CSV table of C-alpha atoms (C1' of nucleotides) in Angstrom, one decimal:
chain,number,residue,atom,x,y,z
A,1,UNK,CA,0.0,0.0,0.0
A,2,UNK,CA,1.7,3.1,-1.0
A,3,UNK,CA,1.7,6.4,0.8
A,4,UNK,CA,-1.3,7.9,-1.7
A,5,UNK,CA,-3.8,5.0,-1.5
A,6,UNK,CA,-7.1,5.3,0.0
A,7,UNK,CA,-7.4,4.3,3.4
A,8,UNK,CA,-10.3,1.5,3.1
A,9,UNK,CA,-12.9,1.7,6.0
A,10,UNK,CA,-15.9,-0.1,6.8
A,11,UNK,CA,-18.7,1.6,7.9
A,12,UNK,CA,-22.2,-0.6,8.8
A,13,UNK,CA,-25.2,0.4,7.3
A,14,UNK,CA,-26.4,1.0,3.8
A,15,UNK,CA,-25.0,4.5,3.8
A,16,UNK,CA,-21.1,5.3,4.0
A,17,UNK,CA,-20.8,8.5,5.9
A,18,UNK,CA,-17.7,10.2,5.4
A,19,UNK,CA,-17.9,12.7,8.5
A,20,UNK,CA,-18.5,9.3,10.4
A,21,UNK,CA,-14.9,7.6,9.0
A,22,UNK,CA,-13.4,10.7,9.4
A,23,UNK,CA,-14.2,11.5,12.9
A,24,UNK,CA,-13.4,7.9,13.6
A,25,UNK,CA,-9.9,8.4,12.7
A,26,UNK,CA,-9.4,12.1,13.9
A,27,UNK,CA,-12.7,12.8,16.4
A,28,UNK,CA,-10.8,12.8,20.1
A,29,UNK,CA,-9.1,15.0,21.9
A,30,UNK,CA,-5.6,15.4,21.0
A,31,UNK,CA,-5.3,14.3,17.4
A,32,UNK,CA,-6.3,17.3,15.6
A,33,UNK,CA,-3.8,19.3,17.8
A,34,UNK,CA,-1.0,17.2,17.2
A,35,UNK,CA,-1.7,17.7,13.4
A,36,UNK,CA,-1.9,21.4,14.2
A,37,UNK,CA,1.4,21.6,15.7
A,38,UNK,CA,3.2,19.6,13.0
A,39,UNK,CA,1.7,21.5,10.2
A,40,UNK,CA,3.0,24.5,12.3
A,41,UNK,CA,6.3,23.3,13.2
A,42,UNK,CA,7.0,20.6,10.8
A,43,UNK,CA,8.6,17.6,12.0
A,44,UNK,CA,9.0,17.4,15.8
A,45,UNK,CA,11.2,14.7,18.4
A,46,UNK,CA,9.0,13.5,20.9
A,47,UNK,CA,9.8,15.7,23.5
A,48,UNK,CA,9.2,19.1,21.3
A,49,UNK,CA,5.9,17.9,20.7
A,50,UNK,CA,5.1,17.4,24.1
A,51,UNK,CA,5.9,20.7,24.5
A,52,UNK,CA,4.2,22.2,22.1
A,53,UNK,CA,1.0,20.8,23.6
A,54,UNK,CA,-0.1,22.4,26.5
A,55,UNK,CA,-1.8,19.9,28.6
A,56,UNK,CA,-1.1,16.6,27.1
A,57,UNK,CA,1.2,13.7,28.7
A,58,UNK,CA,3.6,11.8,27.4
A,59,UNK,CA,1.4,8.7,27.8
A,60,UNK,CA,-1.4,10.0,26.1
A,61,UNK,CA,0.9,11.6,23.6
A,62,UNK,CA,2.1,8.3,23.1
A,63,UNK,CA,-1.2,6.4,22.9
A,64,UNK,CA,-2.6,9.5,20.2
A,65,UNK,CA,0.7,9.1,18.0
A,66,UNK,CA,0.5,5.6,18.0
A,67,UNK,CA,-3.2,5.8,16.5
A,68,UNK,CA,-2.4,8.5,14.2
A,69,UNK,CA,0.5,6.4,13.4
A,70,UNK,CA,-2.1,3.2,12.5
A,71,UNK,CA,-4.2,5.6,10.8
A,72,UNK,CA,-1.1,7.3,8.2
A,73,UNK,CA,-1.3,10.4,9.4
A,74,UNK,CA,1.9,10.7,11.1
A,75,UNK,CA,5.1,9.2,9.8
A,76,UNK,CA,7.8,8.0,13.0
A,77,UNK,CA,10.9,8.4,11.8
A,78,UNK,CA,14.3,7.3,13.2
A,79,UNK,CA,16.6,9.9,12.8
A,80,UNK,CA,19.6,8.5,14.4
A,81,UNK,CA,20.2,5.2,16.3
A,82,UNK,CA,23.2,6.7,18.9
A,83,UNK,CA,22.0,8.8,20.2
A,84,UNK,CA,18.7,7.7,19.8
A,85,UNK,CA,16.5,10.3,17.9
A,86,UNK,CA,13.3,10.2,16.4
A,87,UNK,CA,11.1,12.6,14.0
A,88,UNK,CA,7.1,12.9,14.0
A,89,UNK,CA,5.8,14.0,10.9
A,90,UNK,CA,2.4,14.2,8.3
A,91,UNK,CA,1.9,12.4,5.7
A,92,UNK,CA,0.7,13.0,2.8
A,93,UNK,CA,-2.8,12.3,4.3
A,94,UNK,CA,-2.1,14.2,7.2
A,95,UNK,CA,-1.5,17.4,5.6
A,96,UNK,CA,-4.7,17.2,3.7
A,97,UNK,CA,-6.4,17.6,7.0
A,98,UNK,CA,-5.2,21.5,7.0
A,99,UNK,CA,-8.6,22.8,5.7
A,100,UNK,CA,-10.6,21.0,8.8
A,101,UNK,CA,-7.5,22.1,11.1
A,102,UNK,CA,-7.8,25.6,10.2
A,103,UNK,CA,-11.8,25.2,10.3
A,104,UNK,CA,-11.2,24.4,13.6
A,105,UNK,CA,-9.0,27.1,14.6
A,106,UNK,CA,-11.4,29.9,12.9
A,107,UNK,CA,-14.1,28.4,14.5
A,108,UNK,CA,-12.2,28.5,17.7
A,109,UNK,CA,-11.0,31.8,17.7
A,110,UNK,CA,-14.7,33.9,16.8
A,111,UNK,CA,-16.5,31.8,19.5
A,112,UNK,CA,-14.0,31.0,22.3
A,113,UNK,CA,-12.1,33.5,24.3
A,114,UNK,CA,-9.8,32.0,27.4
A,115,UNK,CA,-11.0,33.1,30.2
A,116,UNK,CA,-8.3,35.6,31.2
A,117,UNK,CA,-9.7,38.5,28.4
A,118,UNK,CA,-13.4,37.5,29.8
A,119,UNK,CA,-14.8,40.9,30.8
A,120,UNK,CA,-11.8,43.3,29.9
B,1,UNK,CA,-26.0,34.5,28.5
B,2,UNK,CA,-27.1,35.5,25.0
B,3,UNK,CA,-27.1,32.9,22.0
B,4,UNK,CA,-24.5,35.2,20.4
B,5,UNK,CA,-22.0,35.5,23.6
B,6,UNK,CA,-18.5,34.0,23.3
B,7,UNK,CA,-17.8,30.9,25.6
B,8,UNK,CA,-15.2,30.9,28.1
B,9,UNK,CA,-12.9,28.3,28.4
B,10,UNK,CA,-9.8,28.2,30.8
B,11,UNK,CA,-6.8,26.4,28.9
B,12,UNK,CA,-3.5,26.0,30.7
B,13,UNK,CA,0.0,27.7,30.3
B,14,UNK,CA,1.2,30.6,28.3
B,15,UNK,CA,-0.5,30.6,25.0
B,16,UNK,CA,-4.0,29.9,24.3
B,17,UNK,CA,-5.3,27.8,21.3
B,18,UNK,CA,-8.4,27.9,19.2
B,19,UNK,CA,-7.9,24.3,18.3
B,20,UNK,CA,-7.2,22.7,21.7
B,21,UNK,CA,-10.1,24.2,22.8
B,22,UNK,CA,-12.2,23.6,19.9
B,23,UNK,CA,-11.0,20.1,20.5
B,24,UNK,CA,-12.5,19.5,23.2
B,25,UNK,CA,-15.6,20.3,22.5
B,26,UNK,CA,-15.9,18.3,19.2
B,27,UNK,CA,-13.1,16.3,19.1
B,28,UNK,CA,-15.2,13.3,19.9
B,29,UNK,CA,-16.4,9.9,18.1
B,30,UNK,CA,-19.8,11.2,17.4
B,31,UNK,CA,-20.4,14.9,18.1
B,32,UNK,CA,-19.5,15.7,14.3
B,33,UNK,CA,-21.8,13.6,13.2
B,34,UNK,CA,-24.6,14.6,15.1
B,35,UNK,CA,-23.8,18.6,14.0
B,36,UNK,CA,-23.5,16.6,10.2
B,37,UNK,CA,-27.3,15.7,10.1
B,38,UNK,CA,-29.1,18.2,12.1
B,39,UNK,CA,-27.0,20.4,9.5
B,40,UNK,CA,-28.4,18.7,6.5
B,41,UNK,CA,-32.3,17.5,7.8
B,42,UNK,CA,-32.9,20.1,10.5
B,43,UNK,CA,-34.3,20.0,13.7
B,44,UNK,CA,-35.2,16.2,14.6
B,45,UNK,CA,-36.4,14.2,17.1
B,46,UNK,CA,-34.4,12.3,19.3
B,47,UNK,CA,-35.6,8.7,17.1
B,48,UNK,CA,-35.3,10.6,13.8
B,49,UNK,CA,-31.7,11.8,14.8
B,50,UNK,CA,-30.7,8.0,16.0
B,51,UNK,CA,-31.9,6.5,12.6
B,52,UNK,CA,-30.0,8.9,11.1
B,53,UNK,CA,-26.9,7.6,12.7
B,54,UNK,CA,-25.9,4.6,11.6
B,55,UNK,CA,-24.0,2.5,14.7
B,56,UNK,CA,-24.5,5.1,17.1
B,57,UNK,CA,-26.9,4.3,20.6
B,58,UNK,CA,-29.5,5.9,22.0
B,59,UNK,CA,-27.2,5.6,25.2
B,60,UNK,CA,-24.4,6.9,23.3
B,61,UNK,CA,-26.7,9.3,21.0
B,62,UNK,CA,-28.0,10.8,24.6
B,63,UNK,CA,-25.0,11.4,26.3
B,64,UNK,CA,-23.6,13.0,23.4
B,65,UNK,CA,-26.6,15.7,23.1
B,66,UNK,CA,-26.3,16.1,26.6
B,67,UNK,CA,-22.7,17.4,25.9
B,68,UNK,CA,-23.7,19.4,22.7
B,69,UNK,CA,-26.5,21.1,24.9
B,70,UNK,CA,-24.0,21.9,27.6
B,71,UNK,CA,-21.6,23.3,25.1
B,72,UNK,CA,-24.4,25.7,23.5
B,73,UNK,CA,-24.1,23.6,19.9
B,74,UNK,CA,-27.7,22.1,20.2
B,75,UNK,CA,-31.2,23.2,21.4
B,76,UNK,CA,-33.3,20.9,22.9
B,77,UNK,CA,-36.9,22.0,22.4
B,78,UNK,CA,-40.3,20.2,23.8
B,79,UNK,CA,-42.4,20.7,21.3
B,80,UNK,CA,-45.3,19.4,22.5
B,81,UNK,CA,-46.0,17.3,25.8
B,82,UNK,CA,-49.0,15.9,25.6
B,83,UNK,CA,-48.2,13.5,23.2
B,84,UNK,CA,-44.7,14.5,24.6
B,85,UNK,CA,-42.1,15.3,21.4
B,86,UNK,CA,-38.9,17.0,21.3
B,87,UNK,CA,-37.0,18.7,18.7
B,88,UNK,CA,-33.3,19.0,18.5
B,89,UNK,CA,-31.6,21.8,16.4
B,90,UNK,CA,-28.2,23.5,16.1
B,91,UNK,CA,-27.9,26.9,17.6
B,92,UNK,CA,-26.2,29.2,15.9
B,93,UNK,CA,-22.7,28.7,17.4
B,94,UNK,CA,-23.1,24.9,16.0
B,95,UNK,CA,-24.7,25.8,12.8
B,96,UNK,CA,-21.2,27.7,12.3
B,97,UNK,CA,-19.5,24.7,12.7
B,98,UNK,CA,-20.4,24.0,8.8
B,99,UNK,CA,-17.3,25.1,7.6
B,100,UNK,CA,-15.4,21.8,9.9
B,101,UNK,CA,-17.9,19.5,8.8
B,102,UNK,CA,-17.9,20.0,5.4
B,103,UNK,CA,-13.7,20.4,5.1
B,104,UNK,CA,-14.0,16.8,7.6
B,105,UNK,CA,-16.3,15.1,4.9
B,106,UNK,CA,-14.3,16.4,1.7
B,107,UNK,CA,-11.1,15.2,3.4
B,108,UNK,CA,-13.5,12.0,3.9
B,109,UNK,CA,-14.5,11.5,0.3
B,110,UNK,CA,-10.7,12.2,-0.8
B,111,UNK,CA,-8.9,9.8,1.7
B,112,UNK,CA,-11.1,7.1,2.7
B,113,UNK,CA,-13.6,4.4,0.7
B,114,UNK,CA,-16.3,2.4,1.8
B,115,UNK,CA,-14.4,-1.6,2.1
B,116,UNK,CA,-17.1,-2.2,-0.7
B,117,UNK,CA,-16.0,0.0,-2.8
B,118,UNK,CA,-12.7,-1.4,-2.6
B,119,UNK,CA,-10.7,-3.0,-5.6
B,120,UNK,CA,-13.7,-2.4,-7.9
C,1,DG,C1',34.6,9.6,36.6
C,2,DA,C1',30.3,10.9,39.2
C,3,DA,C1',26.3,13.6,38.9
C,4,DA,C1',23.0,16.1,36.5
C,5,DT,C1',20.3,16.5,32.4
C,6,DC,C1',18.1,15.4,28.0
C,7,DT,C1',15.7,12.0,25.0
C,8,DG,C1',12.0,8.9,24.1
C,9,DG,C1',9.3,6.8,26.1
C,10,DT,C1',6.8,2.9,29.8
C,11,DT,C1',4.2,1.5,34.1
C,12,DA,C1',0.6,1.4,37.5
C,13,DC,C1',-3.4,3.2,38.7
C,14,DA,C1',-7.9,6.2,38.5
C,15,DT,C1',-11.5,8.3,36.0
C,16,DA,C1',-14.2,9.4,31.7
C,17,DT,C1',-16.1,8.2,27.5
C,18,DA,C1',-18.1,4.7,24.4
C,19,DG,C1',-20.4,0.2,23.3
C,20,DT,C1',-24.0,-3.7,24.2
C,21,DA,C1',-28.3,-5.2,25.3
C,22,DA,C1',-32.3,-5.0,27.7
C,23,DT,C1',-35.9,-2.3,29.6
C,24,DC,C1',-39.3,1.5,30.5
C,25,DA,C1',-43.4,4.9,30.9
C,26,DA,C1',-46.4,7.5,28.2
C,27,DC,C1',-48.9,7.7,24.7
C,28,DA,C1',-51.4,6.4,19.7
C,29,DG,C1',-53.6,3.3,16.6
C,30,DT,C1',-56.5,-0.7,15.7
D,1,DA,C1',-56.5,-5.3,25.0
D,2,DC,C1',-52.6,-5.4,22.1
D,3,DT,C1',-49.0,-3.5,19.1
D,4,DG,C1',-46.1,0.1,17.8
D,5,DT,C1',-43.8,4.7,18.4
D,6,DT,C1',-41.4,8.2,21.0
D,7,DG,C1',-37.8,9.5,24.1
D,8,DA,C1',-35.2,7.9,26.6
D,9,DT,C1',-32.7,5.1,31.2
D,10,DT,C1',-30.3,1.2,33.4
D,11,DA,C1',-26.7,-2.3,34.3
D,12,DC,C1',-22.7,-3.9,32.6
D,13,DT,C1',-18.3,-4.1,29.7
D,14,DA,C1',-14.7,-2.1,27.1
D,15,DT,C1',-11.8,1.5,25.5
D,16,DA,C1',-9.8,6.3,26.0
D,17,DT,C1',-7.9,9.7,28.7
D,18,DG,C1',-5.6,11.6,32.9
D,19,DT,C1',-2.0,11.6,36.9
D,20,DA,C1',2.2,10.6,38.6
D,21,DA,C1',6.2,8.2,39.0
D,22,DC,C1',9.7,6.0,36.9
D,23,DC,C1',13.4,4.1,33.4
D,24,DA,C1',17.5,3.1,30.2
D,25,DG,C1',20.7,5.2,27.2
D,26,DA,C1',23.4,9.0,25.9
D,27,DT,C1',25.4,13.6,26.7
D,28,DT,C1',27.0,17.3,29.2
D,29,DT,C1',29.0,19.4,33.4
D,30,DC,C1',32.0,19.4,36.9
DNA sequence: GAAATCTGGTTACATATAGTAATCAACAGT
DNA sequence: ACTGTTGATTACTATATGTAACCAGATTTC
């Protein structure tokens, strides 16, 4: 299966949904800002992207790469065996999802405020 | 609380960011595709709306609306209680969520196939 | 060369979300 | 009275996510 193929997915039902598979592969918490911060940054070690990511922990960073990972979104890259590096990075795939990242982020940013600039 | 006000959400550290937070409020299995259909059919029902979702539970179907209404995505109306009906719709904060839906089912339709559809 | 630090994680445990299957009360239709 | 529809809830299981501590290998600092 090469890097441009079409991720085959089975969805029951007469009907193939393509929100549904999508939000399958991408609908939790911390895979949509992951892909934010490697189409921001470009490729990452694991500890940059764990700082990058306010809030995450290194085993749930773990888990979410290792499903974006499954899902060929993210490419794991050894970069060098001694010392031991690695490189997180899109694919292909991956950087397709910018439109729905940015949708995201617009969306974000005209109807959520942090709370600090509440009432100013 | 107006319909129109911005929601305030705390995120931790320095920076704040449109997508983490946007994150978690979408960024789950079903939620797009519950903002997906009442985007396309309108205000349903809570049995029209479960039909309309193939795979998904009326456990799962309800906790998930219970997290949209808390959110300020989706109204839940009575509509009449006597025989007692119910109408859910997309306020107007989740009816601007069109823009992620529709860039998550083009990126759908582009990246993934039904396992059918496969090999034809 | 011993100690501290950086890298890329794992482990054990707790809570939250999602899935399965059955069930329910209040109607309406026949 | 019985069947079906509507709008769910309940009990239970299975993943996903969160918290905190920890770890080996390598490098840097002293």
């Amino acid at each position: 299966m090469s890097d441009t193929d079409e991720l085959a997915v089975w969805c029951a039902g007469d009907e193939w949904c393509p929100v549904t598979t999508t939000a399958t592969l991408i609908g939790r918490k911390w895979h949509p800002v992951i892909v934010h911060r490697l189409l921001e940054k470009g490729p990452l070690g694991f500890n940059a992207l764990e700082s990058e990511i306010d809030g995450i922990s290194s085993k749930v960073l773990s888990d979410s790469l290792d499903d974006l990972e499954e899902a060929k979104l993210v490419d794991r890259e050894i970069v060098s065996e001694k010392p031991f590096r690695v490189a997180y990075s899109l694919t292909e795939r991956g950087e397709d999802l910018e439109d729905v990242i940015e949708a995201m982020a617009e969306w974000g940013r005209t109807h959520l405020v942090p709370a600090d600039e509440e009432g100013i």
